[in-house]
Amino acid sequence: MCTVGGPMADIKMKKLKTKRYKCLDCGNDFKGLGKRVICPSCQSDNVECLD
């Protein structure tokens, strides 16, 4: 985990409410959260929520 000058946050990743997404450009399936989800493989925001 990297930080940029602030205190390090101890976040329990399993407790976050992630959703499953599929990238419509490269076909990658992944979990994400937030309002503007991007594909970790190709950086596209052309994604579809599967949940």
XYZ file of C-alpha atoms in Angstrom:
51
model
C 0.000 0.000 0.000
C 1.328 3.446 -0.792
C 0.574 6.776 0.801
C 0.994 10.370 -0.296
C 1.941 12.275 2.824
C -1.027 11.333 4.999
C -1.589 8.723 7.675
C -1.915 5.180 6.454
C -5.472 3.833 6.625
C -6.101 0.317 7.858
C -8.999 -0.718 5.632
C -10.465 -4.190 5.771
C -10.953 -4.924 2.066
C -13.441 -7.744 2.703
C -15.798 -5.369 4.559
C -16.076 -2.937 1.637
C -19.246 -3.309 -0.446
C -17.764 -4.076 -3.847
C -19.747 -4.902 -6.962
C -18.820 -7.131 -9.867
C -18.193 -5.448 -13.222
C -17.363 -6.518 -16.761
C -15.411 -4.320 -19.152
C -17.257 -3.993 -22.457
C -14.009 -3.141 -24.287
C -11.614 -5.924 -23.221
C -13.979 -8.419 -21.502
C -12.211 -8.329 -18.131
C -14.334 -9.329 -15.085
C -13.398 -7.521 -11.862
C -14.690 -6.124 -8.573
C -14.907 -2.392 -8.015
C -16.499 0.350 -5.995
C -17.211 4.018 -6.348
C -19.087 6.234 -8.760
C -16.668 6.107 -11.691
C -15.374 2.556 -12.051
C -12.611 1.880 -14.572
C -11.222 -1.414 -15.804
C -7.906 -2.290 -14.136
C -6.674 -3.999 -17.329
C -7.313 -1.435 -20.066
C -8.305 1.699 -18.070
C -11.646 1.974 -19.932
C -14.734 3.345 -18.196
C -17.006 1.398 -20.564
C -18.044 -1.126 -17.877
C -21.248 -2.940 -16.981
C -22.353 -3.802 -13.425
C -23.112 -7.521 -13.061
C -24.692 -7.338 -9.579
